[in-house]
Amino acid sequence: MEAMRRKLFGFIIPWFTAGLLILEDYLNLPWFFRKRVCLGITDVEWSLRCHDFFDLLFLALPLVAVALVTWLLRRRWNADGLSLFTSTVVLGVPGILALFIIIAVAVSKRLPTGIGEEFTIFVLFVYLMTLVGVAAGALAPRHVPVDDEAHGE
């Protein structure tokens, strides 16, 4: 059962990452915050920094979400972080390809005929983001030890 969970995790976690990126692109959250916050900045240099900040912030949020999900599942299943990372390395690309083939069939009602350069770059980007997020969640400690002497008051 434990091996099946790890394999399922490695196959499905790229779906989570890709779903977050697609949702973020659909909702266009950086634009919303840039319009609300950066509009009042009159200095051009600081306005551009504000725009870059929100772009990078919303690019990093899927990484943080994947790391948090990995860490929570690792604690809940009492799983080894290395085994979760390994299953993601092995099954991540097939998982992403399966997701996008399912989306392509759902949208166009037929199988995709070819793979373009942009598609390949996006798949590799999602794969690398997933690996970084899973590695961060796998390396995080399961619990934070509390020093009783420091909190003894």
GROMACS .gro file of N, CA and C in nm:
model
  459
    1MET      N    1   0.082  -0.119   0.000
    1MET     CA    2   0.000   0.000   0.000
    1MET      C    3   0.087   0.126   0.000
    2GLU      N    4   0.197   0.121   0.076
    2GLU     CA    5   0.287   0.236   0.085
    2GLU      C    6   0.351   0.266  -0.051
    3ALA      N    7   0.390   0.161  -0.123
    3ALA     CA    8   0.452   0.180  -0.254
    3ALA      C    9   0.350   0.239  -0.353
    4MET      N   10   0.226   0.196  -0.342
    4MET     CA   11   0.122   0.249  -0.431
    4MET      C   12   0.097   0.397  -0.404
    5ARG      N   13   0.101   0.437  -0.277
    5ARG     CA   14   0.083   0.578  -0.243
    5ARG      C   15   0.195   0.663  -0.300
    6ARG      N   16   0.319   0.613  -0.289
    6ARG     CA   17   0.433   0.688  -0.342
    6ARG      C   18   0.422   0.703  -0.493
    7LYS      N   19   0.385   0.595  -0.561
    7LYS     CA   20   0.373   0.601  -0.706
    7LYS      C   21   0.260   0.696  -0.747
    8LEU      N   22   0.149   0.688  -0.677
    8LEU     CA   23   0.037   0.776  -0.707
    8LEU      C   24   0.076   0.922  -0.679
    9PHE      N   25   0.148   0.944  -0.572
    9PHE     CA   26   0.194   1.079  -0.539
    9PHE      C   27   0.284   1.132  -0.651
   10GLY      N   28   0.381   1.052  -0.694
   10GLY     CA   29   0.473   1.094  -0.799
   10GLY      C   30   0.405   1.121  -0.932
   11PHE      N   31   0.294   1.052  -0.958
   11PHE     CA   32   0.221   1.071  -1.082
   11PHE      C   33   0.127   1.190  -1.075
   12ILE      N   34   0.066   1.214  -0.958
   12ILE     CA   35  -0.039   1.317  -0.945
   12ILE      C   36   0.015   1.454  -0.904
   13ILE      N   37   0.126   1.461  -0.833
   13ILE     CA   38   0.173   1.592  -0.784
   13ILE      C   39   0.207   1.688  -0.898
   14PRO      N   40   0.257   1.643  -1.016
   14PRO     CA   41   0.271   1.739  -1.127
   14PRO      C   42   0.137   1.794  -1.174
   15TRP      N   43   0.030   1.719  -1.160
   15TRP     CA   44  -0.103   1.768  -1.195
   15TRP      C   45  -0.138   1.886  -1.106
   16PHE      N   46  -0.104   1.875  -0.978
   16PHE     CA   47  -0.129   1.982  -0.882
   16PHE      C   48  -0.052   2.108  -0.922
   17THR      N   49   0.077   2.091  -0.955
   17THR     CA   50   0.159   2.205  -0.996
   17THR      C   51   0.105   2.269  -1.124
   18ALA      N   52   0.077   2.186  -1.224
   18ALA     CA   53   0.025   2.239  -1.350
   18ALA      C   54  -0.111   2.305  -1.330
   19GLY      N   55  -0.195   2.246  -1.246
   19GLY     CA   56  -0.325   2.306  -1.217
   19GLY      C   57  -0.312   2.442  -1.152
   20LEU      N   58  -0.218   2.455  -1.060
   20LEU     CA   59  -0.196   2.586  -0.997
   20LEU      C   60  -0.148   2.689  -1.098
   21LEU      N   61  -0.056   2.647  -1.187
   21LEU     CA   62  -0.007   2.741  -1.288
   21LEU      C   63  -0.116   2.781  -1.387
   22ILE      N   64  -0.199   2.685  -1.427
   22ILE     CA   65  -0.309   2.715  -1.519
   22ILE      C   66  -0.412   2.806  -1.452
   23LEU      N   67  -0.443   2.777  -1.327
   23LEU     CA   68  -0.537   2.861  -1.253
   23LEU      C   69  -0.482   3.002  -1.235
   24GLU      N   70  -0.355   3.011  -1.205
   24GLU     CA   71  -0.292   3.142  -1.190
   24GLU      C   72  -0.294   3.219  -1.322
   25ASP      N   73  -0.269   3.149  -1.433
   25ASP     CA   74  -0.274   3.214  -1.563
   25ASP      C   75  -0.417   3.256  -1.599
   26TYR      N   76  -0.512   3.173  -1.566
   26TYR     CA   77  -0.652   3.204  -1.597
   26TYR      C   78  -0.702   3.324  -1.516
   27LEU      N   79  -0.671   3.324  -1.386
   27LEU     CA   80  -0.718   3.433  -1.301
   27LEU      C   81  -0.634   3.560  -1.317
   28ASN      N   82  -0.511   3.547  -1.367
   28ASN     CA   83  -0.422   3.660  -1.389
   28ASN      C   84  -0.403   3.741  -1.261
   29LEU      N   85  -0.367   3.672  -1.155
   29LEU     CA   86  -0.351   3.736  -1.024
   29LEU      C   87  -0.241   3.842  -1.020
   30PRO      N   88  -0.125   3.822  -1.086
   30PRO     CA   89  -0.025   3.930  -1.081
   30PRO      C   90  -0.079   4.061  -1.139
   31TRP      N   91  -0.156   4.053  -1.247
   31TRP     CA   92  -0.213   4.174  -1.306
   31TRP      C   93  -0.307   4.242  -1.207
   32PHE      N   94  -0.390   4.164  -1.137
   32PHE     CA   95  -0.485   4.221  -1.042
   32PHE      C   96  -0.412   4.300  -0.933
   33PHE      N   97  -0.307   4.240  -0.876
   33PHE     CA   98  -0.235   4.309  -0.769
   33PHE      C   99  -0.151   4.424  -0.822
   34ARG      N  100  -0.094   4.407  -0.941
   34ARG     CA  101  -0.018   4.520  -0.998
   34ARG      C  102  -0.109   4.638  -1.024
   35LYS      N  103  -0.230   4.612  -1.071
   35LYS     CA  104  -0.324   4.720  -1.099
   35LYS      C  105  -0.364   4.790  -0.970
   36ARG      N  106  -0.379   4.717  -0.861
   36ARG     CA  107  -0.424   4.775  -0.735
   36ARG      C  108  -0.310   4.843  -0.658
   37VAL      N  109  -0.191   4.782  -0.659
   37VAL     CA  110  -0.083   4.830  -0.574
   37VAL      C  111   0.015   4.919  -0.650
   38CYS      N  112   0.059   4.875  -0.768
   38CYS     CA  113   0.166   4.945  -0.839
   38CYS      C  114   0.119   5.070  -0.912
   39LEU      N  115  -0.009   5.087  -0.925
   39LEU     CA  116  -0.062   5.201  -1.000
   39LEU      C  117  -0.030   5.334  -0.931
   40GLY      N  118  -0.024   5.334  -0.799
   40GLY     CA  119   0.001   5.458  -0.726
   40GLY      C  120   0.146   5.498  -0.718
   41ILE      N  121   0.237   5.416  -0.767
   41ILE     CA  122   0.380   5.448  -0.761
   41ILE      C  123   0.416   5.532  -0.883
   42THR      N  124   0.468   5.652  -0.858
   42THR     CA  125   0.495   5.744  -0.969
   42THR      C  126   0.634   5.725  -1.029
   43ASP      N  127   0.730   5.679  -0.949
   43ASP     CA  128   0.865   5.657  -0.999
   43ASP      C  129   0.865   5.534  -1.090
   44VAL      N  130   0.918   5.550  -1.211
   44VAL     CA  131   0.914   5.442  -1.311
   44VAL      C  132   0.995   5.321  -1.263
   45GLU      N  133   1.112   5.345  -1.205
   45GLU     CA  134   1.197   5.234  -1.160
   45GLU      C  135   1.128   5.153  -1.051
   46TRP      N  136   1.070   5.220  -0.953
   46TRP     CA  137   1.002   5.148  -0.845
   46TRP      C  138   0.873   5.083  -0.895
   47SER      N  139   0.809   5.141  -0.993
   47SER     CA  140   0.690   5.081  -1.051
   47SER      C  141   0.725   4.950  -1.121
   48LEU      N  142   0.836   4.949  -1.194
   48LEU     CA  143   0.882   4.825  -1.259
   48LEU      C  144   0.922   4.720  -1.156
   49ARG      N  145   0.986   4.763  -1.048
   49ARG     CA  146   1.021   4.669  -0.941
   49ARG      C  147   0.896   4.609  -0.878
   50CYS      N  148   0.793   4.689  -0.863
   50CYS     CA  149   0.667   4.642  -0.808
   50CYS      C  150   0.606   4.536  -0.901
   51HIS      N  151   0.608   4.563  -1.031
   51HIS     CA  152   0.556   4.466  -1.128
   51HIS      C  153   0.634   4.335  -1.123
   52ASP      N  154   0.767   4.345  -1.119
   52ASP     CA  155   0.851   4.225  -1.112
   52ASP      C  156   0.827   4.148  -0.982
   53PHE      N  157   0.806   4.220  -0.873
   53PHE     CA  158   0.781   4.155  -0.745
   53PHE      C  159   0.657   4.066  -0.752
   54PHE      N  160   0.548   4.118  -0.806
   54PHE     CA  161   0.426   4.038  -0.812
   54PHE      C  162   0.437   3.924  -0.912
   55ASP      N  163   0.511   3.944  -1.021
   55ASP     CA  164   0.532   3.834  -1.115
   55ASP      C  165   0.610   3.721  -1.048
   56LEU      N  166   0.716   3.755  -0.977
   56LEU     CA  167   0.796   3.652  -0.909
   56LEU      C  168   0.721   3.590  -0.792
   57LEU      N  169   0.644   3.669  -0.722
   57LEU     CA  170   0.566   3.617  -0.610
   57LEU      C  171   0.470   3.509  -0.655
   58PHE      N  172   0.397   3.537  -0.761
   58PHE     CA  173   0.299   3.439  -0.807
   58PHE      C  174   0.362   3.325  -0.886
   59LEU      N  175   0.486   3.340  -0.927
   59LEU     CA  176   0.559   3.228  -0.985
   59LEU      C  177   0.609   3.135  -0.876
   60ALA      N  178   0.642   3.190  -0.761
   60ALA     CA  179   0.694   3.109  -0.650
   60ALA      C  180   0.583   3.042  -0.568
   61LEU      N  181   0.461   3.092  -0.575
   61LEU     CA  182   0.353   3.034  -0.494
   61LEU      C  183   0.325   2.887  -0.525
   62PRO      N  184   0.326   2.842  -0.652
   62PRO     CA  185   0.308   2.698  -0.675
   62PRO      C  186   0.420   2.614  -0.613
   63LEU      N  187   0.543   2.666  -0.612
   63LEU     CA  188   0.652   2.594  -0.547
   63LEU      C  189   0.626   2.577  -0.398
   64VAL      N  190   0.582   2.682  -0.335
   64VAL     CA  191   0.552   2.677  -0.192
   64VAL      C  192   0.435   2.583  -0.165
   65ALA      N  193   0.333   2.586  -0.250
   65ALA     CA  194   0.217   2.497  -0.232
   65ALA      C  195   0.256   2.351  -0.248
   66VAL      N  196   0.340   2.319  -0.346
   66VAL     CA  197   0.385   2.180  -0.366
   66VAL      C  198   0.470   2.135  -0.248
   67ALA      N  199   0.557   2.223  -0.199
   67ALA     CA  200   0.640   2.187  -0.084
   67ALA      C  201   0.553   2.163   0.039
   68LEU      N  202   0.452   2.245   0.059
   68LEU     CA  203   0.363   2.228   0.174
   68LEU      C  204   0.282   2.099   0.164
   69VAL      N  205   0.230   2.069   0.046
   69VAL     CA  206   0.153   1.945   0.027
   69VAL      C  207   0.243   1.824   0.048
   70THR      N  208   0.366   1.828  -0.004
   70THR     CA  209   0.460   1.718   0.016
   70THR      C  210   0.489   1.698   0.163
   71TRP      N  211   0.514   1.807   0.233
   71TRP     CA  212   0.546   1.797   0.375
   71TRP      C  213   0.428   1.742   0.456
   72LEU      N  214   0.307   1.791   0.425
   72LEU     CA  215   0.189   1.743   0.498
   72LEU      C  216   0.161   1.595   0.471
   73LEU      N  217   0.173   1.554   0.346
   73LEU     CA  218   0.151   1.413   0.315
   73LEU      C  219   0.261   1.325   0.374
   74ARG      N  220   0.382   1.376   0.378
   74ARG     CA  221   0.492   1.302   0.439
   74ARG      C  222   0.466   1.279   0.589
   75ARG      N  223   0.414   1.381   0.654
   75ARG     CA  224   0.382   1.366   0.796
   75ARG      C  225   0.264   1.272   0.815
   76ARG      N  226   0.161   1.285   0.731
   76ARG     CA  227   0.040   1.204   0.747
   76ARG      C  228   0.066   1.057   0.718
   77TRP      N  229   0.140   1.029   0.611
   77TRP     CA  230   0.167   0.890   0.573
   77TRP      C  231   0.289   0.833   0.643
   78ASN      N  232   0.362   0.916   0.716
   78ASN     CA  233   0.487   0.875   0.780
   78ASN      C  234   0.581   0.817   0.674
   79ALA      N  235   0.591   0.887   0.562
   79ALA     CA  236   0.670   0.840   0.448
   79ALA      C  237   0.808   0.904   0.449
   80ASP      N  238   0.897   0.838   0.382
   80ASP     CA  239   1.032   0.889   0.365
   80ASP      C  240   1.032   0.993   0.254
   81GLY      N  241   1.097   1.105   0.275
   81GLY     CA  242   1.101   1.211   0.175
   81GLY      C  243   1.175   1.171   0.049
   82LEU      N  244   1.279   1.089   0.063
   82LEU     CA  245   1.356   1.045  -0.052
   82LEU      C  246   1.271   0.957  -0.145
   83SER      N  247   1.188   0.872  -0.088
   83SER     CA  248   1.104   0.786  -0.173
   83SER      C  249   0.998   0.869  -0.247
   84LEU      N  250   0.944   0.972  -0.184
   84LEU     CA  251   0.850   1.060  -0.254
   84LEU      C  252   0.918   1.137  -0.366
   85PHE      N  253   1.039   1.184  -0.339
   85PHE     CA  254   1.113   1.256  -0.442
   85PHE      C  255   1.149   1.164  -0.558
   86THR      N  256   1.192   1.043  -0.528
   86THR     CA  257   1.229   0.947  -0.632
   86THR      C  258   1.110   0.911  -0.720
   87SER      N  259   0.995   0.888  -0.658
   87SER     CA  260   0.877   0.855  -0.738
   87SER      C  261   0.835   0.974  -0.825
   88THR      N  262   0.857   1.096  -0.776
   88THR     CA  263   0.825   1.214  -0.856
   88THR      C  264   0.922   1.228  -0.973
   89VAL      N  265   1.049   1.198  -0.951
   89VAL     CA  266   1.148   1.203  -1.059
   89VAL      C  267   1.111   1.103  -1.168
   90VAL      N  268   1.074   0.983  -1.128
   90VAL     CA  269   1.045   0.876  -1.224
   90VAL      C  270   0.911   0.897  -1.293
   91LEU      N  271   0.808   0.933  -1.219
   91LEU     CA  272   0.673   0.939  -1.274
   91LEU      C  273   0.624   1.080  -1.305
   92GLY      N  274   0.707   1.181  -1.285
   92GLY     CA  275   0.663   1.318  -1.306
   92GLY      C  276   0.633   1.351  -1.451
   93VAL      N  277   0.724   1.317  -1.540
   93VAL     CA  278   0.703   1.348  -1.683
   93VAL      C  279   0.584   1.271  -1.739
   94PRO      N  280   0.571   1.139  -1.714
   94PRO     CA  281   0.449   1.072  -1.762
   94PRO      C  282   0.321   1.132  -1.704
   95GLY      N  283   0.328   1.177  -1.580
   95GLY     CA  284   0.210   1.240  -1.518
   95GLY      C  285   0.171   1.369  -1.587
   96ILE      N  286   0.271   1.452  -1.617
   96ILE     CA  287   0.243   1.579  -1.685
   96ILE      C  288   0.191   1.553  -1.826
   97LEU      N  289   0.255   1.461  -1.897
   97LEU     CA  290   0.210   1.430  -2.034
   97LEU      C  291   0.068   1.376  -2.033
   98ALA      N  292   0.037   1.289  -1.936
   98ALA     CA  293  -0.100   1.237  -1.928
   98ALA      C  294  -0.200   1.348  -1.903
   99LEU      N  295  -0.166   1.441  -1.814
   99LEU     CA  296  -0.256   1.553  -1.787
   99LEU      C  297  -0.283   1.636  -1.912
  100PHE      N  298  -0.178   1.672  -1.985
  100PHE     CA  299  -0.198   1.757  -2.101
  100PHE      C  300  -0.262   1.684  -2.218
  101ILE      N  301  -0.242   1.554  -2.228
  101ILE     CA  302  -0.314   1.477  -2.331
  101ILE      C  303  -0.463   1.473  -2.296
  102ILE      N  304  -0.494   1.455  -2.169
  102ILE     CA  305  -0.634   1.457  -2.126
  102ILE      C  306  -0.697   1.593  -2.156
  103ILE      N  307  -0.626   1.701  -2.126
  103ILE     CA  308  -0.678   1.835  -2.154
  103ILE      C  309  -0.696   1.856  -2.304
  104ALA      N  310  -0.597   1.813  -2.384
  104ALA     CA  311  -0.607   1.831  -2.530
  104ALA      C  312  -0.724   1.753  -2.587
  105VAL      N  313  -0.745   1.631  -2.540
  105VAL     CA  314  -0.858   1.551  -2.588
  105VAL      C  315  -0.990   1.614  -2.545
  106ALA      N  316  -0.996   1.665  -2.425
  106ALA     CA  317  -1.119   1.727  -2.376
  106ALA      C  318  -1.153   1.854  -2.454
  107VAL      N  319  -1.052   1.930  -2.492
  107VAL     CA  320  -1.077   2.055  -2.562
  107VAL      C  321  -1.105   2.033  -2.711
  108SER      N  322  -1.024   1.951  -2.777
  108SER     CA  323  -1.037   1.938  -2.922
  108SER      C  324  -1.106   1.810  -2.967
  109LYS      N  325  -1.139   1.723  -2.875
  109LYS     CA  326  -1.209   1.596  -2.905
  109LYS      C  327  -1.126   1.502  -2.992
  110ARG      N  328  -0.994   1.522  -2.996
  110ARG     CA  329  -0.906   1.431  -3.069
  110ARG      C  330  -0.768   1.434  -3.006
  111LEU      N  331  -0.687   1.334  -3.037
  111LEU     CA  332  -0.551   1.329  -2.984
  111LEU      C  333  -0.465   1.436  -3.050
  112PRO      N  334  -0.370   1.493  -2.975
  112PRO     CA  335  -0.281   1.592  -3.036
  112PRO      C  336  -0.193   1.526  -3.144
  113THR      N  337  -0.165   1.599  -3.250
  113THR     CA  338  -0.090   1.542  -3.361
  113THR      C  339   0.061   1.561  -3.349
  114GLY      N  340   0.105   1.658  -3.274
  114GLY     CA  341   0.248   1.681  -3.261
  114GLY      C  342   0.279   1.758  -3.134
  115ILE      N  343   0.405   1.758  -3.099
  115ILE     CA  344   0.450   1.829  -2.980
  115ILE      C  345   0.539   1.943  -3.027
  116GLY      N  346   0.502   2.063  -2.991
  116GLY     CA  347   0.578   2.181  -3.030
  116GLY      C  348   0.684   2.217  -2.928
  117GLU      N  349   0.765   2.315  -2.964
  117GLU     CA  350   0.874   2.359  -2.876
  117GLU      C  351   0.820   2.423  -2.749
  118GLU      N  352   0.715   2.504  -2.761
  118GLU     CA  353   0.658   2.568  -2.643
  118GLU      C  354   0.601   2.466  -2.546
  119PHE      N  355   0.537   2.364  -2.600
  119PHE     CA  356   0.481   2.259  -2.516
  119PHE      C  357   0.591   2.186  -2.440
  120THR      N  358   0.700   2.155  -2.509
  120THR     CA  359   0.812   2.086  -2.445
  120THR      C  360   0.873   2.172  -2.336
  121ILE      N  361   0.890   2.299  -2.362
  121ILE     CA  362   0.947   2.389  -2.261
  121ILE      C  363   0.854   2.400  -2.140
  122PHE      N  364   0.723   2.408  -2.164
  122PHE     CA  365   0.628   2.417  -2.053
  122PHE      C  366   0.627   2.289  -1.971
  123VAL      N  367   0.632   2.174  -2.036
  123VAL     CA  368   0.634   2.047  -1.963
  123VAL      C  369   0.760   2.038  -1.878
  124LEU      N  370   0.875   2.075  -1.933
  124LEU     CA  371   0.998   2.072  -1.855
  124LEU      C  372   0.994   2.173  -1.741
  125PHE      N  373   0.933   2.289  -1.764
  125PHE     CA  374   0.920   2.390  -1.659
  125PHE      C  375   0.834   2.338  -1.544
  126VAL      N  376   0.720   2.279  -1.577
  126VAL     CA  377   0.633   2.224  -1.472
  126VAL      C  378   0.703   2.110  -1.399
  127TYR      N  379   0.775   2.027  -1.473
  127TYR     CA  380   0.848   1.915  -1.412
  127TYR      C  381   0.954   1.967  -1.315
  128LEU      N  382   1.032   2.066  -1.356
  128LEU     CA  383   1.135   2.120  -1.267
  128LEU      C  384   1.074   2.191  -1.147
  129MET      N  385   0.965   2.265  -1.167
  129MET     CA  386   0.898   2.329  -1.053
  129MET      C  387   0.847   2.225  -0.954
  130THR      N  388   0.793   2.116  -1.007
  130THR     CA  389   0.744   2.010  -0.921
  130THR      C  390   0.858   1.947  -0.843
  131LEU      N  391   0.969   1.919  -0.911
  131LEU     CA  392   1.083   1.859  -0.842
  131LEU      C  393   1.139   1.949  -0.733
  132VAL      N  394   1.147   2.077  -0.760
  132VAL     CA  395   1.198   2.170  -0.658
  132VAL      C  396   1.102   2.175  -0.539
  133GLY      N  397   0.972   2.181  -0.566
  133GLY     CA  398   0.875   2.184  -0.457
  133GLY      C  399   0.875   2.056  -0.376
  134VAL      N  400   0.882   1.941  -0.443
  134VAL     CA  401   0.884   1.813  -0.371
  134VAL      C  402   1.014   1.799  -0.292
  135ALA      N  403   1.125   1.844  -0.348
  135ALA     CA  404   1.252   1.837  -0.276
  135ALA      C  405   1.247   1.924  -0.150
  136ALA      N  406   1.188   2.042  -0.161
  136ALA     CA  407   1.176   2.129  -0.043
  136ALA      C  408   1.087   2.065   0.063
  137GLY      N  409   0.976   2.005   0.020
  137GLY     CA  410   0.889   1.938   0.117
  137GLY      C  411   0.951   1.813   0.175
  138ALA      N  412   1.032   1.744   0.095
  138ALA     CA  413   1.096   1.621   0.143
  138ALA      C  414   1.211   1.650   0.238
  139LEU      N  415   1.276   1.764   0.221
  139LEU     CA  416   1.388   1.798   0.308
  139LEU      C  417   1.346   1.870   0.436
  140ALA      N  418   1.223   1.917   0.440
  140ALA     CA  419   1.176   1.989   0.560
  140ALA      C  420   1.164   1.892   0.676
  141PRO      N  421   1.196   1.937   0.796
  141PRO     CA  422   1.183   1.847   0.911
  141PRO      C  423   1.037   1.816   0.939
  142ARG      N  424   1.012   1.695   0.989
  142ARG     CA  425   0.873   1.656   1.017
  142ARG      C  426   0.814   1.735   1.132
  143HIS      N  427   0.894   1.766   1.230
  143HIS     CA  428   0.847   1.847   1.341
  143HIS      C  429   0.962   1.935   1.387
  144VAL      N  430   0.928   2.045   1.448
  144VAL     CA  431   1.029   2.138   1.498
  144VAL      C  432   1.046   2.111   1.647
  145PRO      N  433   1.166   2.072   1.689
  145PRO     CA  434   1.187   2.047   1.831
  145PRO      C  435   1.176   2.178   1.911
  146VAL      N  436   1.117   2.169   2.026
  146VAL     CA  437   1.098   2.286   2.112
  146VAL      C  438   1.192   2.273   2.230
  147ASP      N  439   1.266   2.377   2.257
  147ASP     CA  440   1.358   2.379   2.370
  147ASP      C  441   1.276   2.414   2.495
  148ASP      N  442   1.263   2.319   2.586
  148ASP     CA  443   1.180   2.339   2.705
  148ASP      C  444   1.238   2.445   2.797
  149GLU      N  445   1.368   2.460   2.801
  149GLU     CA  446   1.429   2.558   2.889
  149GLU      C  447   1.397   2.700   2.842
  150ALA      N  448   1.390   2.721   2.712
  150ALA     CA  449   1.362   2.853   2.661
  150ALA      C  450   1.216   2.893   2.684
  151HIS      N  451   1.127   2.794   2.689
  151HIS     CA  452   0.984   2.821   2.708
  151HIS      C  453   0.935   2.785   2.848
  152GLY      N  454   1.023   2.774   2.943
  152GLY     CA  455   0.987   2.729   3.078
  152GLY      C  456   0.927   2.837   3.165
  153GLU      N  457   0.912   2.957   3.117
  153GLU     CA  458   0.862   3.065   3.203
  153GLU      C  459   0.714   3.053   3.227
   0.00000   0.00000   0.00000
